[in-house]
PDB file of C-alpha atoms in Angstrom:
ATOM      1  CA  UNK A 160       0.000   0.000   0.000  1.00 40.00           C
ATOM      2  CA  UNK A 161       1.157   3.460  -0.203  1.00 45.00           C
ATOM      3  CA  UNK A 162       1.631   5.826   2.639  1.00 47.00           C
ATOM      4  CA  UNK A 163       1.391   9.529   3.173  1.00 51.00           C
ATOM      5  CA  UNK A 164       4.637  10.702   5.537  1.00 49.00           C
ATOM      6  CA  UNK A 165       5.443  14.047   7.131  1.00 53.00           C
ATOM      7  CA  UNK A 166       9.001  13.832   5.107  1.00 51.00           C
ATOM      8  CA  UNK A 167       8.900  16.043   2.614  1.00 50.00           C
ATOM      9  CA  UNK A 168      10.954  13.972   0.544  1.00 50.00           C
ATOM     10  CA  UNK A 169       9.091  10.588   0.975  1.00 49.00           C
ATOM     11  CA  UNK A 170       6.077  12.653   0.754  1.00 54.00           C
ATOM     12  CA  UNK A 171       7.270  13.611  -3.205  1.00 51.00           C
ATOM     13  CA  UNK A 172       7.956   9.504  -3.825  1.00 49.00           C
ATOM     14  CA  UNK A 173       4.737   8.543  -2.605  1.00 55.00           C
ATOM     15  CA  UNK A 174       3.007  11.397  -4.452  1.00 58.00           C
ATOM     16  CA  UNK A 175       4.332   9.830  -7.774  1.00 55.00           C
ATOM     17  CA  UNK A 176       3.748   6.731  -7.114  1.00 55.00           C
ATOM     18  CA  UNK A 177      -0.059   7.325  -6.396  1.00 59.00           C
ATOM     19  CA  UNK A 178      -0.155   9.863  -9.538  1.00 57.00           C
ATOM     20  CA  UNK A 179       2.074   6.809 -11.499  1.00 56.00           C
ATOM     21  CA  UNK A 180       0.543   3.569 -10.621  1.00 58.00           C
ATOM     22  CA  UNK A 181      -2.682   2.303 -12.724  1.00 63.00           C
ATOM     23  CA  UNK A 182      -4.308   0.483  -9.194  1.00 61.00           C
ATOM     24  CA  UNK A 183      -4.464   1.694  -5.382  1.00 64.00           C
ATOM     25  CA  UNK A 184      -3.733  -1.126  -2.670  1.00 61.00           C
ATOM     26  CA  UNK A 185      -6.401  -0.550   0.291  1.00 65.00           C
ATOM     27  CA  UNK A 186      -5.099  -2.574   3.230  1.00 63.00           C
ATOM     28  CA  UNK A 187      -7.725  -4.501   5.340  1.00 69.00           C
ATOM     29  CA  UNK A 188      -6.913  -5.581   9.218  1.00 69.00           C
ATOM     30  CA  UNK A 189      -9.432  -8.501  10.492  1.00 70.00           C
ATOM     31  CA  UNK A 190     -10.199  -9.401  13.935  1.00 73.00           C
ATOM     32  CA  UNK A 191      -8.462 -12.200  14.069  1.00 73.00           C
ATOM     33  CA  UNK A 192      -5.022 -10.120  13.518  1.00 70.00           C
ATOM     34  CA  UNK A 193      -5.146 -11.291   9.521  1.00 72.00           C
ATOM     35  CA  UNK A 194      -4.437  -8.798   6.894  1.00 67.00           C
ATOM     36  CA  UNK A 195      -4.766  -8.783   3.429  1.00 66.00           C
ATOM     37  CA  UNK A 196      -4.632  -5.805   0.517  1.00 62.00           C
ATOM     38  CA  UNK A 197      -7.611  -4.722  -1.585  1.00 63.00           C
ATOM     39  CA  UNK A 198      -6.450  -3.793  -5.519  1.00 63.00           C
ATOM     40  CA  UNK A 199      -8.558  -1.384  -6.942  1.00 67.00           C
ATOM     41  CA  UNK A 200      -7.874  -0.844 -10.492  1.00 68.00           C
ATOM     42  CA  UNK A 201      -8.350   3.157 -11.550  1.00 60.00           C
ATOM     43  CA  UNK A 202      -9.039   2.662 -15.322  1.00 67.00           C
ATOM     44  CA  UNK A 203      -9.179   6.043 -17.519  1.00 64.00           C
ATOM     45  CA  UNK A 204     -11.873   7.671 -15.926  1.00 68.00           C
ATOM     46  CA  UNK A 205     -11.149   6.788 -12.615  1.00 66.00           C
ATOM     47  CA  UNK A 206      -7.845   8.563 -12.840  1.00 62.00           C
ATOM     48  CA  UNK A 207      -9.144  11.512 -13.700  1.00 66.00           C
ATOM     49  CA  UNK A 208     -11.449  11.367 -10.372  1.00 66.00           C
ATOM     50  CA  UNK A 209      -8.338  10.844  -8.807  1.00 61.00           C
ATOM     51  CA  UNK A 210      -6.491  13.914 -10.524  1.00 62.00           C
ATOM     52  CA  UNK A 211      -9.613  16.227  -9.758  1.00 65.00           C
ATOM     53  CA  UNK A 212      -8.952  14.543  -5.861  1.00 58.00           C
ATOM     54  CA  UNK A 213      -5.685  16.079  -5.468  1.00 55.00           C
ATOM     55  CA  UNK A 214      -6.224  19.402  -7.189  1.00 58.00           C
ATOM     56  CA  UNK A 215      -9.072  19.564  -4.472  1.00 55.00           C
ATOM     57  CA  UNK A 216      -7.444  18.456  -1.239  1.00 48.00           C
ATOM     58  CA  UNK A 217      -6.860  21.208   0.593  1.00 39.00           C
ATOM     59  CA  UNK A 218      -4.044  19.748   2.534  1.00 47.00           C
ATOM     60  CA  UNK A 219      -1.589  18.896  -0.320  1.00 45.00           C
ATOM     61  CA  UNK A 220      -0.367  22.835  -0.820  1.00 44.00           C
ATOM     62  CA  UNK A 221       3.373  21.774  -1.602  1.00 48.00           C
ATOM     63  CA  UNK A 222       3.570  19.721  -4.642  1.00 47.00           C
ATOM     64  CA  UNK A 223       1.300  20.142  -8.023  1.00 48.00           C
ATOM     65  CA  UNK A 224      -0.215  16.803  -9.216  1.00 44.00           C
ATOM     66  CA  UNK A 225       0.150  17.225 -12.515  1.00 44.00           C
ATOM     67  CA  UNK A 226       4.044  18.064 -12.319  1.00 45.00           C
ATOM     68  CA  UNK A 227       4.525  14.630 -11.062  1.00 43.00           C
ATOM     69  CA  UNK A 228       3.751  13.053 -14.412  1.00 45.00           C
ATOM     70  CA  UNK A 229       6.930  14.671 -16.318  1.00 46.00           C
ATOM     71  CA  UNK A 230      10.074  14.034 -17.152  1.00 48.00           C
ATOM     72  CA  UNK A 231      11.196  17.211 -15.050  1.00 48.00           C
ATOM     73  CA  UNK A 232       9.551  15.303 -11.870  1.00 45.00           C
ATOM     74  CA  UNK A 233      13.512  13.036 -12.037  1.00 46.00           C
ATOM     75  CA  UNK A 234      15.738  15.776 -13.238  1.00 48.00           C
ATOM     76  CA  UNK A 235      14.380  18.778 -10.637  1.00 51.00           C
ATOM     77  CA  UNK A 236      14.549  16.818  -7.626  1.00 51.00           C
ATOM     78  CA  UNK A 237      17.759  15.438  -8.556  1.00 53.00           C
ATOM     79  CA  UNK A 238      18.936  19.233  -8.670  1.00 57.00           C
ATOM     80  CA  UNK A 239      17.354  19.610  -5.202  1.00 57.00           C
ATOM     81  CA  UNK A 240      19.151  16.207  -3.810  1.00 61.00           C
ATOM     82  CA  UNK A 241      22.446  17.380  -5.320  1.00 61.00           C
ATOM     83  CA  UNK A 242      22.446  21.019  -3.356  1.00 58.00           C
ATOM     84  CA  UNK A 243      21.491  19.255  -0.487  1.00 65.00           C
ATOM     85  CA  UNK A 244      24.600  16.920  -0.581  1.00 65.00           C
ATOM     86  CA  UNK A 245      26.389  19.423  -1.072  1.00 61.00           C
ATOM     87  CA  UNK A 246      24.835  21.356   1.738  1.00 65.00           C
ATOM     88  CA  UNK A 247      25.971  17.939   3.554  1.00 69.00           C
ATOM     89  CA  UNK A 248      29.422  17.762   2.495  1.00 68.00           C
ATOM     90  CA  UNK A 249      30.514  21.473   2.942  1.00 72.00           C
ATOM     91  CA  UNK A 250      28.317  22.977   5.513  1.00 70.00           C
ATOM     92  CA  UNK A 251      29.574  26.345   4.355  1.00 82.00           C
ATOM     93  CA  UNK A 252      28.658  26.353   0.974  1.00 82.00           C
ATOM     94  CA  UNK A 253      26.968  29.783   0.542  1.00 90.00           C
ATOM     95  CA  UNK A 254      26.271  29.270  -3.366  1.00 87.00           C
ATOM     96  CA  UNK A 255      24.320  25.802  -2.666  1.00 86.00           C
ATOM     97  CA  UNK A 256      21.740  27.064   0.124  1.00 90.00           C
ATOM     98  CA  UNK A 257      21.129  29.828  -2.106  1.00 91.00           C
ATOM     99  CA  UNK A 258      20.458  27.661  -5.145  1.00 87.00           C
ATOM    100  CA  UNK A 259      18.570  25.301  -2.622  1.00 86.00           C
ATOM    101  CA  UNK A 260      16.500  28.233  -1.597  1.00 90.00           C
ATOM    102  CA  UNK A 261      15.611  29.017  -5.171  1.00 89.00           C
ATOM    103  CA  UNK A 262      14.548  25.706  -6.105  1.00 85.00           C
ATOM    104  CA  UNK A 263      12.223  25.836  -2.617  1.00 87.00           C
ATOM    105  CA  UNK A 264      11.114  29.220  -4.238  1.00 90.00           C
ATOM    106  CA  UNK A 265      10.126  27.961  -7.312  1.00 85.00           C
ATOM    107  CA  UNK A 266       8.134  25.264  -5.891  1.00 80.00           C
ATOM    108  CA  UNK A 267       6.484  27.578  -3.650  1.00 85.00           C
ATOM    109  CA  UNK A 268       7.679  25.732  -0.377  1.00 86.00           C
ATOM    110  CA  UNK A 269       8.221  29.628   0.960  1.00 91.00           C
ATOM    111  CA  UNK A 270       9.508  28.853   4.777  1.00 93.00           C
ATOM    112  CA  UNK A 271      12.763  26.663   3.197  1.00 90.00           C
ATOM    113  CA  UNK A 272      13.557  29.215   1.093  1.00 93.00           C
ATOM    114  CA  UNK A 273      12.790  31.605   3.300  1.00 96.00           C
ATOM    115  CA  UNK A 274      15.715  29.295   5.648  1.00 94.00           C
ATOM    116  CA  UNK A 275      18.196  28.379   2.833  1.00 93.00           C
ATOM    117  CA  UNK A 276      18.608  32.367   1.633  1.00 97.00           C
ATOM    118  CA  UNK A 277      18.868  33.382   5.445  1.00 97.00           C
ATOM    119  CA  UNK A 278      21.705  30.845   5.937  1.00 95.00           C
ATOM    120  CA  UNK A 279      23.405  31.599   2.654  1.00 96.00           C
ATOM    121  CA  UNK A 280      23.519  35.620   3.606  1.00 97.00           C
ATOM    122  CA  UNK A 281      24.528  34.696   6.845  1.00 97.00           C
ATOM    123  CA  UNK A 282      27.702  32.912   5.514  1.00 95.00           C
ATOM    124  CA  UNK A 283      28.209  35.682   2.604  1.00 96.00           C
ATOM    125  CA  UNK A 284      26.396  38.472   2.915  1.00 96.00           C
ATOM    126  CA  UNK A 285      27.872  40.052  -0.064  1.00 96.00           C
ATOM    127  CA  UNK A 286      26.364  38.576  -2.919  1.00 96.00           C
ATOM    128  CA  UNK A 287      22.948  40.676  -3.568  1.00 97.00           C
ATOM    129  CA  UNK A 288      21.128  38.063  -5.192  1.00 96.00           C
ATOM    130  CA  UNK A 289      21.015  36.690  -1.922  1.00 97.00           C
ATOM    131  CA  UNK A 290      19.086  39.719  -0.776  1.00 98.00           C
ATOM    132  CA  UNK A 291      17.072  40.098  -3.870  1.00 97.00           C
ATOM    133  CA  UNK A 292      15.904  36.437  -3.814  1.00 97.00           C
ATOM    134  CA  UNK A 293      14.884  36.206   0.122  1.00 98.00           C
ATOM    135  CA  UNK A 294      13.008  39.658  -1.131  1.00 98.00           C
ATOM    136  CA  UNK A 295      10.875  37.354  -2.926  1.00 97.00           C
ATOM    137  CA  UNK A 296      10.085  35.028  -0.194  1.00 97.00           C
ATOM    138  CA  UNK A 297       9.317  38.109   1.772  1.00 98.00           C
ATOM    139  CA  UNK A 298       6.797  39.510  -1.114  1.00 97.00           C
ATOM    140  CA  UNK A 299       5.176  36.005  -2.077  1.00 95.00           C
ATOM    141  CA  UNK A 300       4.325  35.548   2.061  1.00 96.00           C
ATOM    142  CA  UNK A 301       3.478  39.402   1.441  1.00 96.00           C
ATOM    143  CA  UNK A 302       5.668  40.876   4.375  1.00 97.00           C
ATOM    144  CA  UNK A 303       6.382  44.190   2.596  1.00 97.00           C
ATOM    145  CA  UNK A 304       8.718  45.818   4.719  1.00 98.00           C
ATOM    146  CA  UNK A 305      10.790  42.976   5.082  1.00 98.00           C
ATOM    147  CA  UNK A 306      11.052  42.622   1.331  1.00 98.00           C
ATOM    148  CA  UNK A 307      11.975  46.489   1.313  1.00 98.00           C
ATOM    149  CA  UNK A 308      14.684  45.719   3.756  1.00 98.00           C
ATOM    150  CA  UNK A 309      16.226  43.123   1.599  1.00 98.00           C
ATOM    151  CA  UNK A 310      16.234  45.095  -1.706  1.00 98.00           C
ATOM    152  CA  UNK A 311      17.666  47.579   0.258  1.00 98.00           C
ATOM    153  CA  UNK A 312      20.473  45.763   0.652  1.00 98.00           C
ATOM    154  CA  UNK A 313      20.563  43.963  -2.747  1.00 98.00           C
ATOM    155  CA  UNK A 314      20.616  47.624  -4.393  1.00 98.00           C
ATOM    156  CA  UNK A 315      23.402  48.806  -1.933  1.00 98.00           C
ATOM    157  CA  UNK A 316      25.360  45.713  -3.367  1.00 97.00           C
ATOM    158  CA  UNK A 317      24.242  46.038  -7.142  1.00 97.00           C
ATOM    159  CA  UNK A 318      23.471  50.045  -7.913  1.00 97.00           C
ATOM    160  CA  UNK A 319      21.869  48.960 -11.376  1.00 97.00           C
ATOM    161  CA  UNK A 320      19.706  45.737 -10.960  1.00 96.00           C
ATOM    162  CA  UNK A 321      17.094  46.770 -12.362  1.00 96.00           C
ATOM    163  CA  UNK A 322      14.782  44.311 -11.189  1.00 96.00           C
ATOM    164  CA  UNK A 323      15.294  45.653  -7.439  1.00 97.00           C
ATOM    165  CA  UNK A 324      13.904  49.018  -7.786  1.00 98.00           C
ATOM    166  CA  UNK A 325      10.976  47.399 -10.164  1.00 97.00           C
ATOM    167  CA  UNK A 326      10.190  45.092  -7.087  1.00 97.00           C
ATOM    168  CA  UNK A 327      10.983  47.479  -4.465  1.00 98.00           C
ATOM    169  CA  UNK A 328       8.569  49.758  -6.369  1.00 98.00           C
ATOM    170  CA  UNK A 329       5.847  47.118  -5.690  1.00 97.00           C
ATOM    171  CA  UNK A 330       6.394  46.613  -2.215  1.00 98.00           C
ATOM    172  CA  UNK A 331       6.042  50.195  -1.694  1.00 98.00           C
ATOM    173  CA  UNK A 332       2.848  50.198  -3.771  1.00 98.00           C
ATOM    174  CA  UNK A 333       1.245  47.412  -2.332  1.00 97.00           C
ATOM    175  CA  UNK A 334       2.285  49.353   1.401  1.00 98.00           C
ATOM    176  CA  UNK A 335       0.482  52.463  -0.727  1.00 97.00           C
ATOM    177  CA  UNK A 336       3.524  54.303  -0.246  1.00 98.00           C
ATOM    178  CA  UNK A 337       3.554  55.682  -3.978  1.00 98.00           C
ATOM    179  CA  UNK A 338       5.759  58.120  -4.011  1.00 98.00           C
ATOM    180  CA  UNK A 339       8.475  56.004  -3.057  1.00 98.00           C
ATOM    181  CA  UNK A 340       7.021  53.132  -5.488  1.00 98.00           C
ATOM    182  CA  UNK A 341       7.264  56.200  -8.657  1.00 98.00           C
ATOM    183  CA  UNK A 342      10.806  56.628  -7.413  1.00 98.00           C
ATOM    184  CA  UNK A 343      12.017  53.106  -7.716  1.00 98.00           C
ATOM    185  CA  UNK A 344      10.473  52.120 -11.489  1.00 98.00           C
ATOM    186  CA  UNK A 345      11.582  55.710 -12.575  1.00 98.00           C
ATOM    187  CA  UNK A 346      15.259  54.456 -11.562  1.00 98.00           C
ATOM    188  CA  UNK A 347      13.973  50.696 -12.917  1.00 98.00           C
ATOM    189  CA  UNK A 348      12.878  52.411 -16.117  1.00 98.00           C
ATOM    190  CA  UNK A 349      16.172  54.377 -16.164  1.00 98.00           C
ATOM    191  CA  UNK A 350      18.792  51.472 -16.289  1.00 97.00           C
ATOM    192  CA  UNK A 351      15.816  49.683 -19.052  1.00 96.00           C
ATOM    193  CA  UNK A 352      13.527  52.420 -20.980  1.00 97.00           C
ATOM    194  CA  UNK A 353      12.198  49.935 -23.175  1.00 97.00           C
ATOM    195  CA  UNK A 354      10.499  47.407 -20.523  1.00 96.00           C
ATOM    196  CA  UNK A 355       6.320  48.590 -20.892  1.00 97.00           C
ATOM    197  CA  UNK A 356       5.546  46.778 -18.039  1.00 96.00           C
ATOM    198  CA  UNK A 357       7.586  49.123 -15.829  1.00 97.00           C
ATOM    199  CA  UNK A 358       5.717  51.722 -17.274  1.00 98.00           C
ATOM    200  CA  UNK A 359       2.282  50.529 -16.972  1.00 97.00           C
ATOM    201  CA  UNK A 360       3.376  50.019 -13.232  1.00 98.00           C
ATOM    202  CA  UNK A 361       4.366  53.742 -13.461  1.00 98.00           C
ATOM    203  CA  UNK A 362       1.038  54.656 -14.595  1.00 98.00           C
ATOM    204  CA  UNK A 363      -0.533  53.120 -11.926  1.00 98.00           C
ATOM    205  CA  UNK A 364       0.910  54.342  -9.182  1.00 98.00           C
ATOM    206  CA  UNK A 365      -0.061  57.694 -10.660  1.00 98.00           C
ATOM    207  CA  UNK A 366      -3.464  57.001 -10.834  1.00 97.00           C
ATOM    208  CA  UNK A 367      -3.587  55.631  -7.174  1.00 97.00           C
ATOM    209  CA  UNK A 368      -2.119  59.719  -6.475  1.00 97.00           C
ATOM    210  CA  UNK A 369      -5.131  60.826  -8.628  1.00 95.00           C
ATOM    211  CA  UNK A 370      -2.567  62.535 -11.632  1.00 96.00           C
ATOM    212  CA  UNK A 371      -3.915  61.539 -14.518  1.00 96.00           C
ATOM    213  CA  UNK A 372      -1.956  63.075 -16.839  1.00 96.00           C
ATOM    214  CA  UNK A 373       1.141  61.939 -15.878  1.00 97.00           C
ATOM    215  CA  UNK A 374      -0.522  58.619 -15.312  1.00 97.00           C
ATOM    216  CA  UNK A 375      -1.767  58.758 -19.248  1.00 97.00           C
ATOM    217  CA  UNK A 376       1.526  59.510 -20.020  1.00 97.00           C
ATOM    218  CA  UNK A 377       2.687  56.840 -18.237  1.00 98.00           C
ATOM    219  CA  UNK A 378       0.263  54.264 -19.927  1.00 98.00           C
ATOM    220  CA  UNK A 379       0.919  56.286 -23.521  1.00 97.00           C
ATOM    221  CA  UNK A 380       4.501  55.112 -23.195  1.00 98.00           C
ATOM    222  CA  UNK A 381       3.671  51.069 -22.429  1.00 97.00           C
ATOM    223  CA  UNK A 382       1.211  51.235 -25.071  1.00 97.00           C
ATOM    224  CA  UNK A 383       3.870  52.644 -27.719  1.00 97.00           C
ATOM    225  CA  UNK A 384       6.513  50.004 -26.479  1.00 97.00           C
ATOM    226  CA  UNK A 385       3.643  47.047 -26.550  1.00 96.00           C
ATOM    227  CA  UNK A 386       0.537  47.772 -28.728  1.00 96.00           C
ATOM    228  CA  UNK A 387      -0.799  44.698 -27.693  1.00 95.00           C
ATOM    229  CA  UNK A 388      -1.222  45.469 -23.849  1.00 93.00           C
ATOM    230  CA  UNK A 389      -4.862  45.512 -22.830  1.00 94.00           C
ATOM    231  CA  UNK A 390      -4.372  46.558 -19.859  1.00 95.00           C
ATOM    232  CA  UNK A 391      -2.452  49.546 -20.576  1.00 96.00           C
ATOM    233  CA  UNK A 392      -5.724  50.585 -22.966  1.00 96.00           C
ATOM    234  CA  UNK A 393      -8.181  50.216 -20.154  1.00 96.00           C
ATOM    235  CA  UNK A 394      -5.606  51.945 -17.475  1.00 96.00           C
ATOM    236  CA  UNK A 395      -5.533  54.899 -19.737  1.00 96.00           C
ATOM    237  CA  UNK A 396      -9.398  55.205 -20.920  1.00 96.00           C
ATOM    238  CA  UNK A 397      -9.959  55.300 -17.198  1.00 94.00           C
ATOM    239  CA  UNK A 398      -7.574  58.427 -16.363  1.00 95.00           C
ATOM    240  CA  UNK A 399      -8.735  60.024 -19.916  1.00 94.00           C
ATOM    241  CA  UNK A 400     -13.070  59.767 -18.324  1.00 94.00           C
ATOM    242  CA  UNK A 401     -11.342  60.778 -14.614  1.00 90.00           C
ATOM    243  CA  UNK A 402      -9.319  63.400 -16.512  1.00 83.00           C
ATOM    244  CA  UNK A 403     -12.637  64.318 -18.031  1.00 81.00           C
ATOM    245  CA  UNK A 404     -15.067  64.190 -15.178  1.00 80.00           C
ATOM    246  CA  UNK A 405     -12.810  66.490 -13.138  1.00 63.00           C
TER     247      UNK A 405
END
């Protein structure tokens, strides 16, 4: 039979093999202290019951079902096993808890990243990916000020990455601190003019300060550097009636 475990890892292998296998054992326990094993075959429309099962069980929040069928199942958890020996072997190994923590990242197991980045700034807290990455974390669990704090440093260790203004910017919108979110994408959209979503973002923080021409500015710019941005169309429609109410 196949069962569940607290082990994150053995939890993954016995996720597969329930996604993998074409039958589910059900073990039976009689009173007489017998046992014996039930075999119940899926069959093609039973698996999809058992699919729609997992998508639905509110429990399972670390692993996606339907990842589990891939190829990439083998050669991403590989990745993860080989950090982690490495983790094993050298303790001190700042660049494999950091590429640890992104893997947890990506598979949106927050509180191990969240531990992997902390460690690997704590043995080199030089590198500002480190920083820029535990930002993330920080964002996705959507603790604001800690993200802040951690781009702060990122940017103090890399002037011109872009991307740390851009997401600073959006921690200080989503903390509706705009004037300080206009700041950081006009730096982002310094070091690259020709990103439109930095601009959009732009125009949307001026909206929330209730200038809509500079917002439909803003917008006028995404819309030249991506014609095909709805959202920059409806953005800008809105501050042209506001514009026009007022």
């Amino acid at each position: 039979s196949i069962t569940l475990s607290s082990d994150f890892d053995e939890k993954i292998i016995n996720y597969k093999l329930i996604m993998a296998r074409d039958f589910i054992d059900i073990a039976i326990n009689y009173e007489n202290g017998r046992r014996s094993i039930l075999a119940i075959g899926k069959d093609v429309e039973g698996q999809k019951i058992f699919r729609g099962i997992y998508e639905k069980w509110s429990s399972i929040k670390d692993i996606k079902p339907h990842s589990l069928e891939t190829e990439e199942f083998e050669t991403t958890y590989k990745i993860k096993d080989g950090y982690s020996n490495l983790i094993k072997i050298n303790p001190k190994d700042a660049r494999a808890a950091y590429e640890r923590g992104v893997f947890w990242l990506e598979n949106e197991l927050y509180e191990k990243a969240l531990s992997d980045f902390t460690e690997a700034i704590k043995l080199n807290g030089k590198i500002a990916d480190y920083y820029f990455y535990r930002a993330a974390v920080w964002s996705r669990k959507n603790i604001f000020s800690n993200a802040i704090d951690d781009l702060n440093e990122a940017i103090k260790l890399d002037p011109n990455k872009k991307l740390a203004y851009y997401n600073r910017g959006n921690a200080w919108y989503k903390l509706r601190v705009y004037d300080l979110a206009i700041d950081d994408f006009t730096k982002a959209a310094q070091l690259s003019p020709n990103d439109a979503q930095i601009y959009y973002n732009l125009g949307v923080s001026w909206a929330a300060k209730r200038d809509d021409d500079k917002a439909i500015e803003q917008f006028s710019k995404a819309i030249k550097l991506d014609p095909l941005d709805s959202d920059s169309y409806f953005n800008r429609a809105n501050s042209l009636a506001n514009k026009h109410e007022s």
